[in-house]
């Protein structure tokens, strides 16, 4: 490979290497360096796009290019500061609120931070879903559809079941969500294991079936009786995930459930025999078959479990935040979750961190849209670029002149259509 | 690997004569016949009359009289034909013609459905066919884009993204310059995204599905961004207009078919042209043989002196340009302006049509017609007063694709090296 620079000299022959160089070499070997640099590059390119799409830049450009660069820089900076204020909270306002001591004002000032945590919840679940699939060598591109079915299951149990205490109602609703998602993962898993039909195609198809089915349900059986719009009834109070603060902070139990589930997935993947089987099937199906592992069962179970995780994402949105279901309640969690799983290197901890990052960015972008006039979609553009850098680490290595580490598996390979 | 070079080029042929497949197929024919009898005939009044209009509207050179017939008699004939086909299939089997008979039986079933839906009503059959054909255009172009890429061994799930970006770019450039400028810009935008896909998946050997996902996310983001930032603010940047319709001189005079198929704008004719050119190019030229060999067995192709990388780059970029042409249809060929995520999954249906059509241009066109028909009918169901939720009809293409992919009805056969990066040794 052309981008693999040969080490000029080994450690022994070059005793006078500076501490900085040793440090840089060590950093280049760390598994986190590529994701971190990819995210950084994505943020830089995002700022560049913001600057390039600011009209004032072009107005100033005719008179003074230097001023234009400054205007562009200002535009990008004001966008990112709005993003920060929207994502974490305005530091000045928080300080002011605490000095003032008004409880409502404090809650309002720190609300952005908790709202970011809320935004991360579906990303954690959906990212875990895709990551689990990757570990089993399966590309679950259908998290979006599984998420819809999970939301349908959760909202149905949430409003139809009455007169049960929250301690029973909430787990049941979550379970229904997981089952809805699991069903949507089970079908492609079964088809993959039994007929070899590629799960990428089948999960894409299942996505659209889920959208249509949800539309049908919301215009028919699940429609709110007094409404002409395709929305479900509100869920019972007993099914709502408890919130920890008063309004306007909507921070709810779902965040901690997500963290617990992430730990559960970690434990399952790396501490149990079944997880070992799953990873073996993903890494080398032939070896797994030779070792007597049941590939059919592992494939079906992994897809179902992956679907269940994505279903929990939908269930948490419904039970924790929206309390009802509308047609367009999710916008692209499915595709985003692929990015998260890859950025997090399909490790539950990495996924949680990546989900926190993107939940925070997405939440901050709302404020950025309002106050800096930058459409929220810039986050998707940045996400795509970060994903490209993660998926092709050679690009990042070339830009930042990093050495290729030895013995670190870079990318996740998925088998082609043929099987 | 070296010894298998000669044999792997020959694809494992579909087992047309397999007994299971024969019975499954026969069962499907019989089931369709049974559905016609049980659901359509029994719910129709014996004296009901179906009226089919045969003029698609628009062009008024010919006026064909309406086609009027007794609904139940027609349904009985159709069911009888389907049952006969089913009986023959179970007893003897149609062998290699099974797929042809399947499409005929499916056609009879659809015709039966329309007959039933239009019992005691009037239905403009020609108008339905015309609008089916129109809806098939973006789906088929998307499928052709996929065929170009995947026949060369590069999976392209980014058709949707390429189409979406091309739709936006062609609306924007079309508003700034003229329609042709917009069209060319749209095609180039598709080609540019395809170049990124090619670089990521051929040069950097990124997983091709990941790379496709990158392009899909990027496209949704950048088109919505520019739409929200500029197109919605300055209306004059988003009013490209549409290509005018024109009749093809001789072909439009063909009775019945002429006004349905040969009175459209350039996207329809472009689709027909690319369909024929791609079919001929892929299967009857040296260019096509090379392209397919790279998709089936790149190592063998390399050994014979074909430049695998260059062929793949060429195929993917051409595929992107095809998707760009298809994307421009949404703005320049249909509504004349861009709206956020306006492709609404047509690229993915195109992907499905590609698989459904077994990676062949005319197969994909057939699938595109079928999916376009489902799409069109879903919007007409309410008018016809049929008590089937339109959502179920819209699901049909996806379910059908999954069934085909599972090999229950017929086996779809992907190019052998599809999705596998090629490493030169």
PDB file of N, CA and C in Angstrom, chain A residues 144 208 211 330-336 362 375-384, chain B residues 157-166 168 193 212-228 338-345 348:
ATOM      1  N   UNK A 144     -33.588   1.663  11.782  1.00  0.00           N
ATOM      2  CA  UNK A 144     -34.686   2.622  11.694  1.00  0.00           C
ATOM      3  C   UNK A 144     -36.051   1.925  11.764  1.00  0.00           C
ATOM      4  N   UNK A 208     -38.807  -0.095   5.072  1.00  0.00           N
ATOM      5  CA  UNK A 208     -39.944   0.522   4.391  1.00  0.00           C
ATOM      6  C   UNK A 208     -41.250  -0.156   4.754  1.00  0.00           C
ATOM      7  N   UNK A 211     -42.206   1.465   7.963  1.00  0.00           N
ATOM      8  CA  UNK A 211     -42.780   2.813   7.804  1.00  0.00           C
ATOM      9  C   UNK A 211     -44.243   2.728   7.376  1.00  0.00           C
ATOM     10  N   UNK A 330     -39.107   9.692  14.040  1.00  0.00           N
ATOM     11  CA  UNK A 330     -37.665   9.473  13.980  1.00  0.00           C
ATOM     12  C   UNK A 330     -37.148   9.999  12.658  1.00  0.00           C
ATOM     13  N   UNK A 331     -36.008  10.636  12.718  1.00  0.00           N
ATOM     14  CA  UNK A 331     -35.446  11.079  11.455  1.00  0.00           C
ATOM     15  C   UNK A 331     -34.018  10.594  11.339  1.00  0.00           C
ATOM     16  N   UNK A 332     -33.877   9.443  10.761  1.00  0.00           N
ATOM     17  CA  UNK A 332     -32.558   8.965  10.419  1.00  0.00           C
ATOM     18  C   UNK A 332     -31.717   8.412  11.550  1.00  0.00           C
ATOM     19  N   UNK A 333     -32.343   7.945  12.638  1.00  0.00           N
ATOM     20  CA  UNK A 333     -31.552   7.271  13.672  1.00  0.00           C
ATOM     21  C   UNK A 333     -30.853   6.052  13.083  1.00  0.00           C
ATOM     22  N   UNK A 334     -31.538   5.413  12.139  1.00  0.00           N
ATOM     23  CA  UNK A 334     -31.020   4.173  11.583  1.00  0.00           C
ATOM     24  C   UNK A 334     -29.674   4.359  10.909  1.00  0.00           C
ATOM     25  N   UNK A 335     -29.584   5.350  10.012  1.00  0.00           N
ATOM     26  CA  UNK A 335     -28.322   5.585   9.317  1.00  0.00           C
ATOM     27  C   UNK A 335     -27.283   6.147  10.279  1.00  0.00           C
ATOM     28  N   UNK A 336     -27.740   7.044  11.163  1.00  0.00           N
ATOM     29  CA  UNK A 336     -26.805   7.617  12.127  1.00  0.00           C
ATOM     30  C   UNK A 336     -26.169   6.534  12.983  1.00  0.00           C
ATOM     31  N   UNK A 362     -26.354  17.087  17.959  1.00  0.00           N
ATOM     32  CA  UNK A 362     -27.705  17.238  17.395  1.00  0.00           C
ATOM     33  C   UNK A 362     -28.515  18.210  18.236  1.00  0.00           C
ATOM     34  N   UNK A 375     -28.765  25.726   9.192  1.00  0.00           N
ATOM     35  CA  UNK A 375     -29.682  24.587   9.247  1.00  0.00           C
ATOM     36  C   UNK A 375     -29.061  23.398   9.977  1.00  0.00           C
ATOM     37  N   UNK A 376     -29.902  22.711  10.729  1.00  0.00           N
ATOM     38  CA  UNK A 376     -29.475  21.600  11.586  1.00  0.00           C
ATOM     39  C   UNK A 376     -28.818  20.489  10.781  1.00  0.00           C
ATOM     40  N   UNK A 377     -29.132  20.433   9.475  1.00  0.00           N
ATOM     41  CA  UNK A 377     -28.650  19.338   8.628  1.00  0.00           C
ATOM     42  C   UNK A 377     -27.134  19.331   8.471  1.00  0.00           C
ATOM     43  N   UNK A 378     -26.480  20.423   8.872  1.00  0.00           N
ATOM     44  CA  UNK A 378     -25.021  20.455   8.797  1.00  0.00           C
ATOM     45  C   UNK A 378     -24.427  19.314   9.629  1.00  0.00           C
ATOM     46  N   UNK A 379     -25.147  18.908  10.679  1.00  0.00           N
ATOM     47  CA  UNK A 379     -24.656  17.811  11.514  1.00  0.00           C
ATOM     48  C   UNK A 379     -24.567  16.524  10.702  1.00  0.00           C
ATOM     49  N   UNK A 380     -25.577  16.281   9.843  1.00  0.00           N
ATOM     50  CA  UNK A 380     -25.528  15.078   9.005  1.00  0.00           C
ATOM     51  C   UNK A 380     -24.325  15.119   8.079  1.00  0.00           C
ATOM     52  N   UNK A 381     -24.068  16.288   7.523  1.00  0.00           N
ATOM     53  CA  UNK A 381     -22.930  16.421   6.607  1.00  0.00           C
ATOM     54  C   UNK A 381     -21.636  16.100   7.358  1.00  0.00           C
ATOM     55  N   UNK A 382     -21.500  16.683   8.566  1.00  0.00           N
ATOM     56  CA  UNK A 382     -20.301  16.418   9.360  1.00  0.00           C
ATOM     57  C   UNK A 382     -20.191  14.940   9.705  1.00  0.00           C
ATOM     58  N   UNK A 383     -21.335  14.370  10.053  1.00  0.00           N
ATOM     59  CA  UNK A 383     -21.352  12.957  10.418  1.00  0.00           C
ATOM     60  C   UNK A 383     -20.881  12.085   9.255  1.00  0.00           C
ATOM     61  N   UNK A 384     -21.352  12.421   8.058  1.00  0.00           N
ATOM     62  CA  UNK A 384     -20.941  11.653   6.884  1.00  0.00           C
ATOM     63  C   UNK A 384     -19.439  11.755   6.680  1.00  0.00           C
TER      64      UNK A 384
ATOM     65  N   UNK B 157     -25.351   1.036  -2.586  1.00  0.00           N
ATOM     66  CA  UNK B 157     -26.610   1.313  -1.904  1.00  0.00           C
ATOM     67  C   UNK B 157     -26.811   2.824  -1.799  1.00  0.00           C
ATOM     68  N   UNK B 158     -25.954   3.587  -2.494  1.00  0.00           N
ATOM     69  CA  UNK B 158     -26.032   5.045  -2.409  1.00  0.00           C
ATOM     70  C   UNK B 158     -26.846   5.636  -3.551  1.00  0.00           C
ATOM     71  N   UNK B 159     -27.576   4.793  -4.297  1.00  0.00           N
ATOM     72  CA  UNK B 159     -28.379   5.305  -5.409  1.00  0.00           C
ATOM     73  C   UNK B 159     -29.314   6.401  -4.910  1.00  0.00           C
ATOM     74  N   UNK B 160     -29.925   6.146  -3.752  1.00  0.00           N
ATOM     75  CA  UNK B 160     -30.853   7.117  -3.171  1.00  0.00           C
ATOM     76  C   UNK B 160     -30.161   8.471  -2.971  1.00  0.00           C
ATOM     77  N   UNK B 161     -28.977   8.422  -2.362  1.00  0.00           N
ATOM     78  CA  UNK B 161     -28.270   9.664  -2.096  1.00  0.00           C
ATOM     79  C   UNK B 161     -27.857  10.373  -3.364  1.00  0.00           C
ATOM     80  N   UNK B 162     -27.384   9.611  -4.343  1.00  0.00           N
ATOM     81  CA  UNK B 162     -26.975  10.217  -5.608  1.00  0.00           C
ATOM     82  C   UNK B 162     -28.165  10.869  -6.288  1.00  0.00           C
ATOM     83  N   UNK B 163     -29.295  10.191  -6.264  1.00  0.00           N
ATOM     84  CA  UNK B 163     -30.500  10.750  -6.891  1.00  0.00           C
ATOM     85  C   UNK B 163     -30.923  12.028  -6.189  1.00  0.00           C
ATOM     86  N   UNK B 164     -30.883  11.998  -4.866  1.00  0.00           N
ATOM     87  CA  UNK B 164     -31.340  13.151  -4.095  1.00  0.00           C
ATOM     88  C   UNK B 164     -30.467  14.363  -4.388  1.00  0.00           C
ATOM     89  N   UNK B 165     -29.139  14.149  -4.368  1.00  0.00           N
ATOM     90  CA  UNK B 165     -28.233  15.261  -4.639  1.00  0.00           C
ATOM     91  C   UNK B 165     -28.433  15.776  -6.058  1.00  0.00           C
ATOM     92  N   UNK B 166     -28.564  14.849  -7.001  1.00  0.00           N
ATOM     93  CA  UNK B 166     -28.751  15.271  -8.389  1.00  0.00           C
ATOM     94  C   UNK B 166     -30.045  16.057  -8.544  1.00  0.00           C
ATOM     95  N   UNK B 168     -31.430  17.968  -6.324  1.00  0.00           N
ATOM     96  CA  UNK B 168     -31.224  19.309  -5.777  1.00  0.00           C
ATOM     97  C   UNK B 168     -30.367  20.140  -6.725  1.00  0.00           C
ATOM     98  N   UNK B 193     -20.462  12.138  -6.854  1.00  0.00           N
ATOM     99  CA  UNK B 193     -20.666  11.311  -5.664  1.00  0.00           C
ATOM    100  C   UNK B 193     -20.193   9.892  -5.928  1.00  0.00           C
ATOM    101  N   UNK B 212     -21.321   3.519   0.864  1.00  0.00           N
ATOM    102  CA  UNK B 212     -22.635   3.931   0.374  1.00  0.00           C
ATOM    103  C   UNK B 212     -23.414   4.677   1.442  1.00  0.00           C
ATOM    104  N   UNK B 213     -23.285   4.205   2.686  1.00  0.00           N
ATOM    105  CA  UNK B 213     -23.978   4.874   3.787  1.00  0.00           C
ATOM    106  C   UNK B 213     -23.444   6.288   3.967  1.00  0.00           C
ATOM    107  N   UNK B 214     -22.125   6.439   3.849  1.00  0.00           N
ATOM    108  CA  UNK B 214     -21.527   7.773   3.936  1.00  0.00           C
ATOM    109  C   UNK B 214     -22.206   8.704   2.937  1.00  0.00           C
ATOM    110  N   UNK B 215     -22.340   8.229   1.697  1.00  0.00           N
ATOM    111  CA  UNK B 215     -22.907   9.087   0.659  1.00  0.00           C
ATOM    112  C   UNK B 215     -24.377   9.371   0.922  1.00  0.00           C
ATOM    113  N   UNK B 216     -25.092   8.371   1.415  1.00  0.00           N
ATOM    114  CA  UNK B 216     -26.504   8.605   1.729  1.00  0.00           C
ATOM    115  C   UNK B 216     -26.666   9.651   2.828  1.00  0.00           C
ATOM    116  N   UNK B 217     -25.896   9.520   3.909  1.00  0.00           N
ATOM    117  CA  UNK B 217     -26.008  10.488   5.005  1.00  0.00           C
ATOM    118  C   UNK B 217     -25.607  11.869   4.505  1.00  0.00           C
ATOM    119  N   UNK B 218     -24.501  11.907   3.770  1.00  0.00           N
ATOM    120  CA  UNK B 218     -24.008  13.182   3.253  1.00  0.00           C
ATOM    121  C   UNK B 218     -25.063  13.852   2.369  1.00  0.00           C
ATOM    122  N   UNK B 219     -25.680  13.056   1.507  1.00  0.00           N
ATOM    123  CA  UNK B 219     -26.637  13.628   0.555  1.00  0.00           C
ATOM    124  C   UNK B 219     -27.846  14.198   1.267  1.00  0.00           C
ATOM    125  N   UNK B 220     -28.375  13.430   2.224  1.00  0.00           N
ATOM    126  CA  UNK B 220     -29.538  13.935   2.956  1.00  0.00           C
ATOM    127  C   UNK B 220     -29.150  15.231   3.654  1.00  0.00           C
ATOM    128  N   UNK B 221     -27.959  15.243   4.266  1.00  0.00           N
ATOM    129  CA  UNK B 221     -27.526  16.427   4.997  1.00  0.00           C
ATOM    130  C   UNK B 221     -27.323  17.623   4.089  1.00  0.00           C
ATOM    131  N   UNK B 222     -26.564  17.449   3.025  1.00  0.00           N
ATOM    132  CA  UNK B 222     -26.187  18.615   2.223  1.00  0.00           C
ATOM    133  C   UNK B 222     -27.386  19.162   1.450  1.00  0.00           C
ATOM    134  N   UNK B 223     -28.262  18.267   0.967  1.00  0.00           N
ATOM    135  CA  UNK B 223     -29.416  18.777   0.217  1.00  0.00           C
ATOM    136  C   UNK B 223     -30.382  19.513   1.143  1.00  0.00           C
ATOM    137  N   UNK B 224     -30.609  18.960   2.330  1.00  0.00           N
ATOM    138  CA  UNK B 224     -31.514  19.647   3.259  1.00  0.00           C
ATOM    139  C   UNK B 224     -30.889  20.953   3.722  1.00  0.00           C
ATOM    140  N   UNK B 225     -29.574  20.944   3.908  1.00  0.00           N
ATOM    141  CA  UNK B 225     -28.867  22.146   4.347  1.00  0.00           C
ATOM    142  C   UNK B 225     -29.024  23.267   3.316  1.00  0.00           C
ATOM    143  N   UNK B 226     -28.713  22.943   2.062  1.00  0.00           N
ATOM    144  CA  UNK B 226     -28.780  23.975   1.025  1.00  0.00           C
ATOM    145  C   UNK B 226     -30.223  24.381   0.771  1.00  0.00           C
ATOM    146  N   UNK B 227     -31.120  23.415   0.866  1.00  0.00           N
ATOM    147  CA  UNK B 227     -32.525  23.745   0.679  1.00  0.00           C
ATOM    148  C   UNK B 227     -32.997  24.727   1.747  1.00  0.00           C
ATOM    149  N   UNK B 228     -32.656  24.423   3.015  1.00  0.00           N
ATOM    150  CA  UNK B 228     -33.115  25.297   4.099  1.00  0.00           C
ATOM    151  C   UNK B 228     -32.415  26.645   4.048  1.00  0.00           C
ATOM    152  N   UNK B 338     -37.263  21.710  -6.038  1.00  0.00           N
ATOM    153  CA  UNK B 338     -36.719  20.715  -5.123  1.00  0.00           C
ATOM    154  C   UNK B 338     -37.375  20.838  -3.754  1.00  0.00           C
ATOM    155  N   UNK B 339     -37.722  19.714  -3.175  1.00  0.00           N
ATOM    156  CA  UNK B 339     -38.194  19.678  -1.791  1.00  0.00           C
ATOM    157  C   UNK B 339     -37.341  18.687  -1.014  1.00  0.00           C
ATOM    158  N   UNK B 340     -37.190  18.961   0.284  1.00  0.00           N
ATOM    159  CA  UNK B 340     -36.307  18.109   1.089  1.00  0.00           C
ATOM    160  C   UNK B 340     -36.744  16.652   1.019  1.00  0.00           C
ATOM    161  N   UNK B 341     -35.740  15.773   0.970  1.00  0.00           N
ATOM    162  CA  UNK B 341     -35.900  14.316   0.832  1.00  0.00           C
ATOM    163  C   UNK B 341     -37.033  13.933  -0.120  1.00  0.00           C
ATOM    164  N   UNK B 342     -37.061  14.570  -1.294  1.00  0.00           N
ATOM    165  CA  UNK B 342     -38.164  14.349  -2.215  1.00  0.00           C
ATOM    166  C   UNK B 342     -38.069  12.993  -2.923  1.00  0.00           C
ATOM    167  N   UNK B 343     -36.907  12.351  -2.914  1.00  0.00           N
ATOM    168  CA  UNK B 343     -36.828  11.051  -3.582  1.00  0.00           C
ATOM    169  C   UNK B 343     -37.568   9.975  -2.792  1.00  0.00           C
ATOM    170  N   UNK B 344     -37.722  10.203  -1.491  1.00  0.00           N
ATOM    171  CA  UNK B 344     -38.577   9.359  -0.650  1.00  0.00           C
ATOM    172  C   UNK B 344     -38.366   7.861  -0.863  1.00  0.00           C
ATOM    173  N   UNK B 345     -37.115   7.445  -0.895  1.00  0.00           N
ATOM    174  CA  UNK B 345     -36.835   6.011  -0.957  1.00  0.00           C
ATOM    175  C   UNK B 345     -36.916   5.395  -2.336  1.00  0.00           C
ATOM    176  N   UNK B 348     -33.946   3.314  -3.157  1.00  0.00           N
ATOM    177  CA  UNK B 348     -33.922   1.983  -2.552  1.00  0.00           C
ATOM    178  C   UNK B 348     -34.873   1.040  -3.277  1.00  0.00           C
TER     179      UNK B 348
END
